[in-house]
Short mmCIF file of C-alpha atoms and ligand atoms in Angstrom, two decimals:
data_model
loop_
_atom_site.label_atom_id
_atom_site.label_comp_id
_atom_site.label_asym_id
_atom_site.label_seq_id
_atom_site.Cartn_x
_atom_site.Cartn_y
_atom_site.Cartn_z
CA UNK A 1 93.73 139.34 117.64
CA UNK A 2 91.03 137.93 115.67
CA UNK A 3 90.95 138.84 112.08
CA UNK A 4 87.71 139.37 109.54
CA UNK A 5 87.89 139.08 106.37
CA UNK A 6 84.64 140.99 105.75
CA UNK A 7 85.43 144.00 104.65
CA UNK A 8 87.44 144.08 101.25
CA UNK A 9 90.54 146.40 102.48
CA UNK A 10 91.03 144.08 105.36
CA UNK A 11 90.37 141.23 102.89
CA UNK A 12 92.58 142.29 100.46
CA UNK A 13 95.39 142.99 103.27
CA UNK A 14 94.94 139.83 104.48
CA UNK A 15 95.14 137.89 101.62
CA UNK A 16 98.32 139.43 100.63
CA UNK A 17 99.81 138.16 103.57
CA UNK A 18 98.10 134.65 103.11
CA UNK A 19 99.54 134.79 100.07
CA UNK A 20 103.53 135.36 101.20
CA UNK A 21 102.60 132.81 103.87
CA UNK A 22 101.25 130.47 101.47
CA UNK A 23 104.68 130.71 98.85
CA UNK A 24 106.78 130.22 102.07
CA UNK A 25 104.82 126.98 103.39
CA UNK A 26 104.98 125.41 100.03
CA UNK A 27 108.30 125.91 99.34
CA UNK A 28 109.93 123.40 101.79
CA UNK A 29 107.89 121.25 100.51
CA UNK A 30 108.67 120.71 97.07
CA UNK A 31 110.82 117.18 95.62
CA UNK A 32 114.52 118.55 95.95
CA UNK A 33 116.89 117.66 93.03
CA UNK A 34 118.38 115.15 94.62
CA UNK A 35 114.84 113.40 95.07
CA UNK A 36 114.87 113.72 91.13
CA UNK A 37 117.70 111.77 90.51
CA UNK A 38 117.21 109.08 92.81
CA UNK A 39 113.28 108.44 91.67
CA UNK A 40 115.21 108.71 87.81
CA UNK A 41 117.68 106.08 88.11
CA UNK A 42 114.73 104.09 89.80
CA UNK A 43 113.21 104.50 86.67
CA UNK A 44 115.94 103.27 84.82
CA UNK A 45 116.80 100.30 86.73
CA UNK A 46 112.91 99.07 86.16
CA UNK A 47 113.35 100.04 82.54
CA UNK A 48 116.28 97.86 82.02
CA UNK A 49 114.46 94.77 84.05
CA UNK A 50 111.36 94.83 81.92
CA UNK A 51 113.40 95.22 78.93
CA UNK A 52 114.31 91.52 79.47
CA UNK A 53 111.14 90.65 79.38
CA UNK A 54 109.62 92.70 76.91
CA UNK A 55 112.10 93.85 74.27
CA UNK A 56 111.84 97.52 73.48
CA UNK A 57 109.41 98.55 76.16
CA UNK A 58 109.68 102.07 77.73
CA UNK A 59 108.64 102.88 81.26
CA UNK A 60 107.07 106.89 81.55
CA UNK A 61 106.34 108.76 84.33
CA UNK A 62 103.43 110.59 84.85
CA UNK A 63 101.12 111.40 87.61
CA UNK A 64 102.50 114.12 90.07
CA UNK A 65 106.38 113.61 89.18
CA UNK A 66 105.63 114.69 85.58
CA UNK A 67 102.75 117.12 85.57
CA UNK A 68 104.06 119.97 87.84
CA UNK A 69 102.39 118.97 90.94
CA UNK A 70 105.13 116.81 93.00
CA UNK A 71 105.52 117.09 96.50
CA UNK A 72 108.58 115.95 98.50
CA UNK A 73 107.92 112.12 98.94
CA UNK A 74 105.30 111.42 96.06
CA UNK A 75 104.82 108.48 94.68
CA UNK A 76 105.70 107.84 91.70
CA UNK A 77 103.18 106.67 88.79
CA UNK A 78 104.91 104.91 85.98
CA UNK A 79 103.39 103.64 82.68
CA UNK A 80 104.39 100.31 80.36
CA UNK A 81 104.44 101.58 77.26
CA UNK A 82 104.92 98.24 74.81
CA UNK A 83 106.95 97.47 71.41
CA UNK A 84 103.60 96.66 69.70
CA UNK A 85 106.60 94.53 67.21
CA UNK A 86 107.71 92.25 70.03
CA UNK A 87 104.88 92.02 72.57
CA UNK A 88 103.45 88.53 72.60
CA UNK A 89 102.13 88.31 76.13
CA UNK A 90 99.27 89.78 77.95
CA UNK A 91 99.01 92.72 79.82
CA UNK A 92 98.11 90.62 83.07
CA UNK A 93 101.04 88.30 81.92
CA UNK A 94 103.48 90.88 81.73
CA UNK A 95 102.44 91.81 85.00
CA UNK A 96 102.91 88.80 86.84
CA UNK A 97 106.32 88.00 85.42
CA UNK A 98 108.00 91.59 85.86
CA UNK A 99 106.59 91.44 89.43
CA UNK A 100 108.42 88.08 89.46
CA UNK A 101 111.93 89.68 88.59
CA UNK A 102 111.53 92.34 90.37
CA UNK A 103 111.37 91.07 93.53
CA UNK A 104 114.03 88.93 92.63
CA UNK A 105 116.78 91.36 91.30
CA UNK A 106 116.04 94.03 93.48
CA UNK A 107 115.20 95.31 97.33
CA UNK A 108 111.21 96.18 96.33
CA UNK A 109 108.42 95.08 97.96
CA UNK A 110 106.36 93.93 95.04
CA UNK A 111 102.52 93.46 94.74
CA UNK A 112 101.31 92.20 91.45
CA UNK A 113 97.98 93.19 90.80
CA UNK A 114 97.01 91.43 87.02
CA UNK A 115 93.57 91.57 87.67
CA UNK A 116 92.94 95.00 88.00
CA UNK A 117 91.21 97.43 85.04
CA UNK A 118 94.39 98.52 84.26
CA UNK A 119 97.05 95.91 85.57
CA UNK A 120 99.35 97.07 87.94
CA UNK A 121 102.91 96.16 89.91
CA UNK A 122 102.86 97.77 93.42
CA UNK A 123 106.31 98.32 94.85
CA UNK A 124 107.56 99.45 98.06
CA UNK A 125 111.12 100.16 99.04
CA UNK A 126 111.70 100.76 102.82
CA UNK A 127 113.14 103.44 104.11
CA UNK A 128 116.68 104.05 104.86
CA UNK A 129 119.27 106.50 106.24
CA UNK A 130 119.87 107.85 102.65
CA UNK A 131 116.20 107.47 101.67
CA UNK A 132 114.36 108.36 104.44
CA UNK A 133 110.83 107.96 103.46
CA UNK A 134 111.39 105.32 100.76
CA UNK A 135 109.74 104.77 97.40
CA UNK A 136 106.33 104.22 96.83
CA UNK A 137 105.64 103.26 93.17
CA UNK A 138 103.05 101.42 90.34
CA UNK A 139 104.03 100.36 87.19
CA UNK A 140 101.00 100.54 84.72
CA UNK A 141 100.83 98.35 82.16
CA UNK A 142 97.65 99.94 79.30
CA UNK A 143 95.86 102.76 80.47
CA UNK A 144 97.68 105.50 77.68
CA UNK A 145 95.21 108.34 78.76
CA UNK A 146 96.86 108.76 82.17
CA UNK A 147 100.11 110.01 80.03
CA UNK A 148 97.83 112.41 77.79
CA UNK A 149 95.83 113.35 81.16
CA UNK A 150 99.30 114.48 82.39
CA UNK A 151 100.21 116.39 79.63
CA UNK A 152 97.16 118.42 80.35
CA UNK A 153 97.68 118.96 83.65
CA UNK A 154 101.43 120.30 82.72
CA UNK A 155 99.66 122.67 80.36
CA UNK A 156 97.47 124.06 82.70
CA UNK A 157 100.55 123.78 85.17
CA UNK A 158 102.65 126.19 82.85
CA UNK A 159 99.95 128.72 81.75
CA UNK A 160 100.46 130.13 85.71
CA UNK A 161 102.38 128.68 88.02
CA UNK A 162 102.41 131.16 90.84
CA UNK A 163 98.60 130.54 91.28
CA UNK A 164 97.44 126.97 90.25
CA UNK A 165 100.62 125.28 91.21
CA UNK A 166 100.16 126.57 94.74
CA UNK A 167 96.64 126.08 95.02
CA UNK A 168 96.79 122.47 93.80
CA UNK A 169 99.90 121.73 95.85
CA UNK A 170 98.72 123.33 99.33
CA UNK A 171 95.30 121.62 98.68
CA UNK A 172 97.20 118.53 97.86
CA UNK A 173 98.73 118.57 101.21
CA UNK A 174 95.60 119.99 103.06
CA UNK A 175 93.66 116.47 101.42
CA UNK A 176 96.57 114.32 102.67
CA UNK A 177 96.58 115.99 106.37
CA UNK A 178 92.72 116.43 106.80
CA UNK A 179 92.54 112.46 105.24
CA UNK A 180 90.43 112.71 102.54
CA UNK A 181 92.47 112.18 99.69
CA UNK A 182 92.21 108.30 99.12
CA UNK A 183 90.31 106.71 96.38
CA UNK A 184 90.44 103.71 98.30
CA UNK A 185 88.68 104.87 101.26
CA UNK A 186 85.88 106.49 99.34
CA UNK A 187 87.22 109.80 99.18
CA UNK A 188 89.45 111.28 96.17
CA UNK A 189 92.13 110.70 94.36
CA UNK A 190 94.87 114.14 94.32
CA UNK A 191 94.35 113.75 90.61
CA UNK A 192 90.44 114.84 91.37
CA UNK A 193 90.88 117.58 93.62
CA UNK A 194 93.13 119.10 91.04
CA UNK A 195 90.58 118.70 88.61
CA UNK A 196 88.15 120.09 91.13
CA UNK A 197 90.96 123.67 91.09
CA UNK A 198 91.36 123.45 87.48
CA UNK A 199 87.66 124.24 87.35
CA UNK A 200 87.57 126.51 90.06
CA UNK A 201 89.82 128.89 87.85
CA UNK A 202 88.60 128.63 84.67
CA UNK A 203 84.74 127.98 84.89
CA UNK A 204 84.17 129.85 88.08
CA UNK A 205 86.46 132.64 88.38
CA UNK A 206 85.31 135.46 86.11
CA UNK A 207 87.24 136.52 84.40
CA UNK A 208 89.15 133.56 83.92
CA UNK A 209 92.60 132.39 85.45
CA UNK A 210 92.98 130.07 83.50
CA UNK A 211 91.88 129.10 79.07
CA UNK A 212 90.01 126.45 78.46
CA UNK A 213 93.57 124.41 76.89
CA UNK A 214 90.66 121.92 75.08
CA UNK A 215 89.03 124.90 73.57
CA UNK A 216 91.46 126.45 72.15
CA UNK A 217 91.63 125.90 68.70
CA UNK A 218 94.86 124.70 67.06
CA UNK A 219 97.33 126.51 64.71
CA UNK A 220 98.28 124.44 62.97
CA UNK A 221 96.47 121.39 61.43
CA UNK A 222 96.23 118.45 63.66
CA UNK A 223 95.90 114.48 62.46
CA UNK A 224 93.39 112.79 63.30
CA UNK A 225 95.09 109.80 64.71
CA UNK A 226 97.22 112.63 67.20
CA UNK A 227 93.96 114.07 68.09
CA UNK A 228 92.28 111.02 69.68
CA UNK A 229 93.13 108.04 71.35
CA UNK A 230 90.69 104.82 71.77
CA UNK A 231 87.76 106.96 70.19
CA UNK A 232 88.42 109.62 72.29
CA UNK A 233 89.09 112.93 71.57
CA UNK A 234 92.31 113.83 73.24
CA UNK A 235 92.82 117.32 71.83
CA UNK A 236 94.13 120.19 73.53
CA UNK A 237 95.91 123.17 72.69
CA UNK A 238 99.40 122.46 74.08
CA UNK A 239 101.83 124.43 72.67
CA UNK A 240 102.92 125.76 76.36
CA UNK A 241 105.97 128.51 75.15
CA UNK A 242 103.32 129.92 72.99
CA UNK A 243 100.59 129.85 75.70
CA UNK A 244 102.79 131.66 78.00
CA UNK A 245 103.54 134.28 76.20
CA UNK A 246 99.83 134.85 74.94
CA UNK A 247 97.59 134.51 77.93
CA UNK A 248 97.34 136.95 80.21
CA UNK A 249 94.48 136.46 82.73
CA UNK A 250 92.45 139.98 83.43
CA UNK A 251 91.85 138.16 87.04
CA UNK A 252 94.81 140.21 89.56
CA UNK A 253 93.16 138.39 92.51
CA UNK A 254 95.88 136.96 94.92
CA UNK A 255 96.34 133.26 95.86
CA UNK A 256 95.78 133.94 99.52
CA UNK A 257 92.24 135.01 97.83
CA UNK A 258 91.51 132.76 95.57
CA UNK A 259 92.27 129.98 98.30
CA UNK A 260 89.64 131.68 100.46
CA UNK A 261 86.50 131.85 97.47
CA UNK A 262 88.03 127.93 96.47
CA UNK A 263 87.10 126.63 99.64
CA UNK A 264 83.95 128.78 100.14
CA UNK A 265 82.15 127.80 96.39
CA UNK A 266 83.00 124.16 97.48
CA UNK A 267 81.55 124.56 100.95
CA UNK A 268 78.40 126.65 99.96
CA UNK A 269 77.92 127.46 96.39
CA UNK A 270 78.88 124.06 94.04
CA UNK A 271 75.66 122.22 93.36
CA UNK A 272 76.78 118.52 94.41
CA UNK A 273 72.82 116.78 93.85
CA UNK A 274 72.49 118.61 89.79
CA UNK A 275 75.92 119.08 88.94
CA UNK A 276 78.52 117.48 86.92
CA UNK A 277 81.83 119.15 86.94
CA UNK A 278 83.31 119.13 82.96
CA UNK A 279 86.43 121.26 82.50
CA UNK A 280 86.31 120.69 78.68
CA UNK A 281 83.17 122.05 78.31
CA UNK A 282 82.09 125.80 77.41
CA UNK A 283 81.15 126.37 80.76
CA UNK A 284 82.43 123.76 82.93
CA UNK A 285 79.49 122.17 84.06
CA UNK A 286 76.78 119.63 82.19
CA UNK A 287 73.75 117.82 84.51
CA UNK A 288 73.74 114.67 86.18
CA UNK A 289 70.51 113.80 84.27
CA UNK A 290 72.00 114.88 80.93
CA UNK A 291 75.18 112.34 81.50
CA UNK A 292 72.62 109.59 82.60
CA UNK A 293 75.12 109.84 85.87
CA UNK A 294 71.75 109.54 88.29
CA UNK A 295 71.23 106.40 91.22
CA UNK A 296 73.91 104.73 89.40
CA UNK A 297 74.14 102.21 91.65
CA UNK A 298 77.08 99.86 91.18
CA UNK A 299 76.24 96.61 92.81
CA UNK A 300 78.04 93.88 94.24
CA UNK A 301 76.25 90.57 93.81
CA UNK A 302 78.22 88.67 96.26
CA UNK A 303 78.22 91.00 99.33
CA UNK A 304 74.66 92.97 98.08
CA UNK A 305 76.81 95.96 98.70
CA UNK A 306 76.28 99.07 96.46
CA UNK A 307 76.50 102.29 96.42
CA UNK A 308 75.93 105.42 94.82
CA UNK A 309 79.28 105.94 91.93
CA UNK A 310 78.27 109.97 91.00
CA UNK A 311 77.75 111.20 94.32
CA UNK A 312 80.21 113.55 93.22
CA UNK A 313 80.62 113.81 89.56
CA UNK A 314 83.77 114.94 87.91
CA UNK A 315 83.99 113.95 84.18
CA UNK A 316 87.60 112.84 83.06
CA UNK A 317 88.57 115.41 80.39
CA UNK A 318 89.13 112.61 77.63
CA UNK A 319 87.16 109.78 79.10
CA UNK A 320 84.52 111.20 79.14
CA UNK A 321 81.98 108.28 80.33
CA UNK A 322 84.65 108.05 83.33
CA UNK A 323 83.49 109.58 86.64
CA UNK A 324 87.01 110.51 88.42
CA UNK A 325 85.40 111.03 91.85
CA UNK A 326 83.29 107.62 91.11
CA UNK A 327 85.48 106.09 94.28
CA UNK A 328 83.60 109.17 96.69
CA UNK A 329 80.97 107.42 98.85
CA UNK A 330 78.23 108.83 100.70
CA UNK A 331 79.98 109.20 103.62
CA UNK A 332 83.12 110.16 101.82
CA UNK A 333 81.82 113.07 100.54
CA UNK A 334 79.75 114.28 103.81
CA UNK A 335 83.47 113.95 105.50
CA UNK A 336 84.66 116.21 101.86
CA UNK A 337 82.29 118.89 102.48
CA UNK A 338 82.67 119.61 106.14
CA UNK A 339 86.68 119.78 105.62
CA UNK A 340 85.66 122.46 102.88
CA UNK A 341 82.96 124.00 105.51
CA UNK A 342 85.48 123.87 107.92
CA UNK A 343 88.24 125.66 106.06
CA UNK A 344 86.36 127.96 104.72
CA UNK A 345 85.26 129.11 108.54
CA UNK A 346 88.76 129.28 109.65
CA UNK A 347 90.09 131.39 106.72
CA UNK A 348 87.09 133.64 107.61
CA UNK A 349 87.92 134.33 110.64
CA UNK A 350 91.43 133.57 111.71
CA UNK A 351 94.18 134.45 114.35
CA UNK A 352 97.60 135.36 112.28
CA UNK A 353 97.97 134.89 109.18
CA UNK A 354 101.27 133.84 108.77
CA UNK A 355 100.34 130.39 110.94
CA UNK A 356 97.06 130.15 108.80
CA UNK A 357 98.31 127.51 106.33
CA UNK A 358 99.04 125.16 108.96
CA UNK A 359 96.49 126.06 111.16
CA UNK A 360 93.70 124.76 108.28
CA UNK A 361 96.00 121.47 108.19
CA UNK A 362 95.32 120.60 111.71
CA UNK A 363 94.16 117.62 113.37
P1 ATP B 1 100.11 112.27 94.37
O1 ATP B 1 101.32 113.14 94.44
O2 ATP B 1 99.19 112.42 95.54
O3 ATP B 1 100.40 110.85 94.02
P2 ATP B 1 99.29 112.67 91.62
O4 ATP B 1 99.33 114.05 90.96
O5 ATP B 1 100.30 111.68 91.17
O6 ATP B 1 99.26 112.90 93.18
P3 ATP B 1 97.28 110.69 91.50
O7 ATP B 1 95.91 110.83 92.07
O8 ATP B 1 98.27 109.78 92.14
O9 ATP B 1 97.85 112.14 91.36
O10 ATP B 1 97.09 110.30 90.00
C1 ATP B 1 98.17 110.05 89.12
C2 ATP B 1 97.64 109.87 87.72
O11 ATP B 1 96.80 108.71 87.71
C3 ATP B 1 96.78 111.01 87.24
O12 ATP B 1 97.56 111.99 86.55
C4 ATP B 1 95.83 110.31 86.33
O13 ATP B 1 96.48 110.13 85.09
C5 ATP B 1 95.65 108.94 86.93
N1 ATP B 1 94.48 108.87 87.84
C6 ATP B 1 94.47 108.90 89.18
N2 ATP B 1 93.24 108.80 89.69
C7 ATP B 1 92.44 108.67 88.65
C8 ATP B 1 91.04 108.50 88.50
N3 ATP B 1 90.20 108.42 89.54
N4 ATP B 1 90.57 108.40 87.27
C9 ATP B 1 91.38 108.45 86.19
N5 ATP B 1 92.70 108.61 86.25
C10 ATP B 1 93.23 108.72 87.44
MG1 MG B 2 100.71 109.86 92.14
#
């Protein structure tokens, strides 16, 4: 039986049932506690070898395993976060020698990168009989927005769960399957698309799934030096019991639905050659022109390669001269929008619902 999901009571019906099947698919997906602990004491043991080196440093998560967005088998982001008192060496020479002991002390497979904007360690740990997929991890050593631009995914993460958790984690996986969720093959980055839902819900969506968490204004005084990092304003309103108690979204729609109208604005409606997608922003969206994000071509003198950086333009909510989907290429993005055209026809018409969510996933 083929279904259609033109007319609203078989719509509504349907996405009900997406819905249910949409809960169901997610849920075996999801870190187990056991995942937790092991990726914890990872954390620890890294701790206590760049310790050595650097004498009161911390090592944070963030990224997916602290922002509410994990999926079994993420990796795992960590950040360097130095004893300004005791820190005589460089960022890049930090990175080099904790790669060094590292590889020495433990099983990782360690890639050093000191070079990079942000220096990085990348480590690998194969898999075993007790870890069957491994660990895939980066150590970051600078780069403090990351940990405020995972707080404010956690906010948005707590304000409703039921919805933009499962959104963001079913689109996660949908990226990941459909292979265009890599930064390094011109496509983007999970952090991206779940900037791409965050907007979805609160700029699109009227009413509103989701507050504007930069918008709100505080309640109590803030200091300037807690309000902005580097220059930048890092503001939002984050108190997330409070928020939880106080918001209550006048959009009912399902997540089946909402699922549906995600992939169809991105497919048909989202203007990709004007538009520049701004989730702090009264209205979500500023120009291309008006950001001065037009044929800005980054070019490499060596190879004479360049290419377009705002083919798709999504501003980072504090940095906010960043362009998070600056890594999308031309053909990256033609790829992006026919996955969105394509799951958007297959949700439109579609055999049984309860297979839908892995019927959009396949190859
Ligand atoms: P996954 O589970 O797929 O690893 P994730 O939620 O950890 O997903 P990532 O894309 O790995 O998301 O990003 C982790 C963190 O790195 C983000 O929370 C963000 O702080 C930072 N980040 C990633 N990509 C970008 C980017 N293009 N620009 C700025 N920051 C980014
Ligand atoms: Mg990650």
């Amino acid at each position: 039986m083929t279904n259609n999901w033109g007319s609203s009571a078989m719509r509504s019906a349907l996405s009900q049932d997406l819905t249910g099947c949409l809960f169901s698919f997610i849920l075996p997906l999801l870190p187990t506690a056991e995942e937790y602990a092991i990726k914890e004491q990872t954390r620890l043991l890294l701790e206590r070898i760049i310790v050595r080196v650097s004498p009161g440093a911390r090592l944070t998560a963030f990224g997916s395993m602290a922002n509410g967005f994990a999926l079994r088998n993420s990796d795992m982001d960590l950040q360097c976060i130095l004893d300004p008192a005791s820190e005589p060496l460089s960022s890049a020479e930090l990175t080099t020698i904790v790669g060094d002991l590292i590889r020495h002390e433990t099983n990782f497979l360690v890639k050093p990168l000191p070079k990079a904007r942000i220096p990085i360690i990348k480590l690998t740990l194969s898999p075993t009989p007790s870890l069957p997929y491994g660990i895939a991890c980066d150590i970051g050593f600078g780069g403090q927005l990351a940990l405020e631009n995972t707080r404010l995914l956690l906010g948005y993460a707590s304000v409703d769960p039921p919805r933009l958790r499962t959104l963001v984690l079913f689109i996660k996986v949908w990226s990941k399957r459909r292979k265009i969720n890599s930064a390094y093959r011109g496509t983007l980055s999970s952090y991206g698309f779940t900037l791409l839902v965050i907007f979805f819900l609160t700029h699109v969506k009227q009413p509103p799934v989701l507050p504007n968490l930069q918008r709100i204004p505080p309640i109590r005084p803030v200091s300037p030096e807690s309000a902005s990092y580097d220059g930048r304003n890092i503001y939002f309103f984050d108190d997330v019991a409070l928020l939880r108690q106080e918001w209550s979204s006048a959009n009912t729609q399902s997540v089946g639905e909402l699922l549906w109208e995600f992939f169809r604005f991105y497919a048909k409606d989202f203007n990709y050659t004007h538009d520049v997608i701004s989730i702090r922003t009264q209205g979500g969206i500023l120009s291309k022109d008006a950001k001065g994000w037009v044929q800005d071509l980054e070019v490499d003198g060596a190879s004479e390669f360049a290419r377009d950086r705002n083919r798709l333009s999504i501003e980072d909510p504090f940095d906010t001269s960043y362009n998070v989907a600056r890594t999308v290429t031309a053909d990256g993005l033609y790829t992006i929008r026919g996955e969105f055209m394509r799951a958007s026809r297959m949700l439109q018409t579609v055999g049984k619902v309860d297979t839908l969510p892995s019927q959009v996933l396949v190859d």
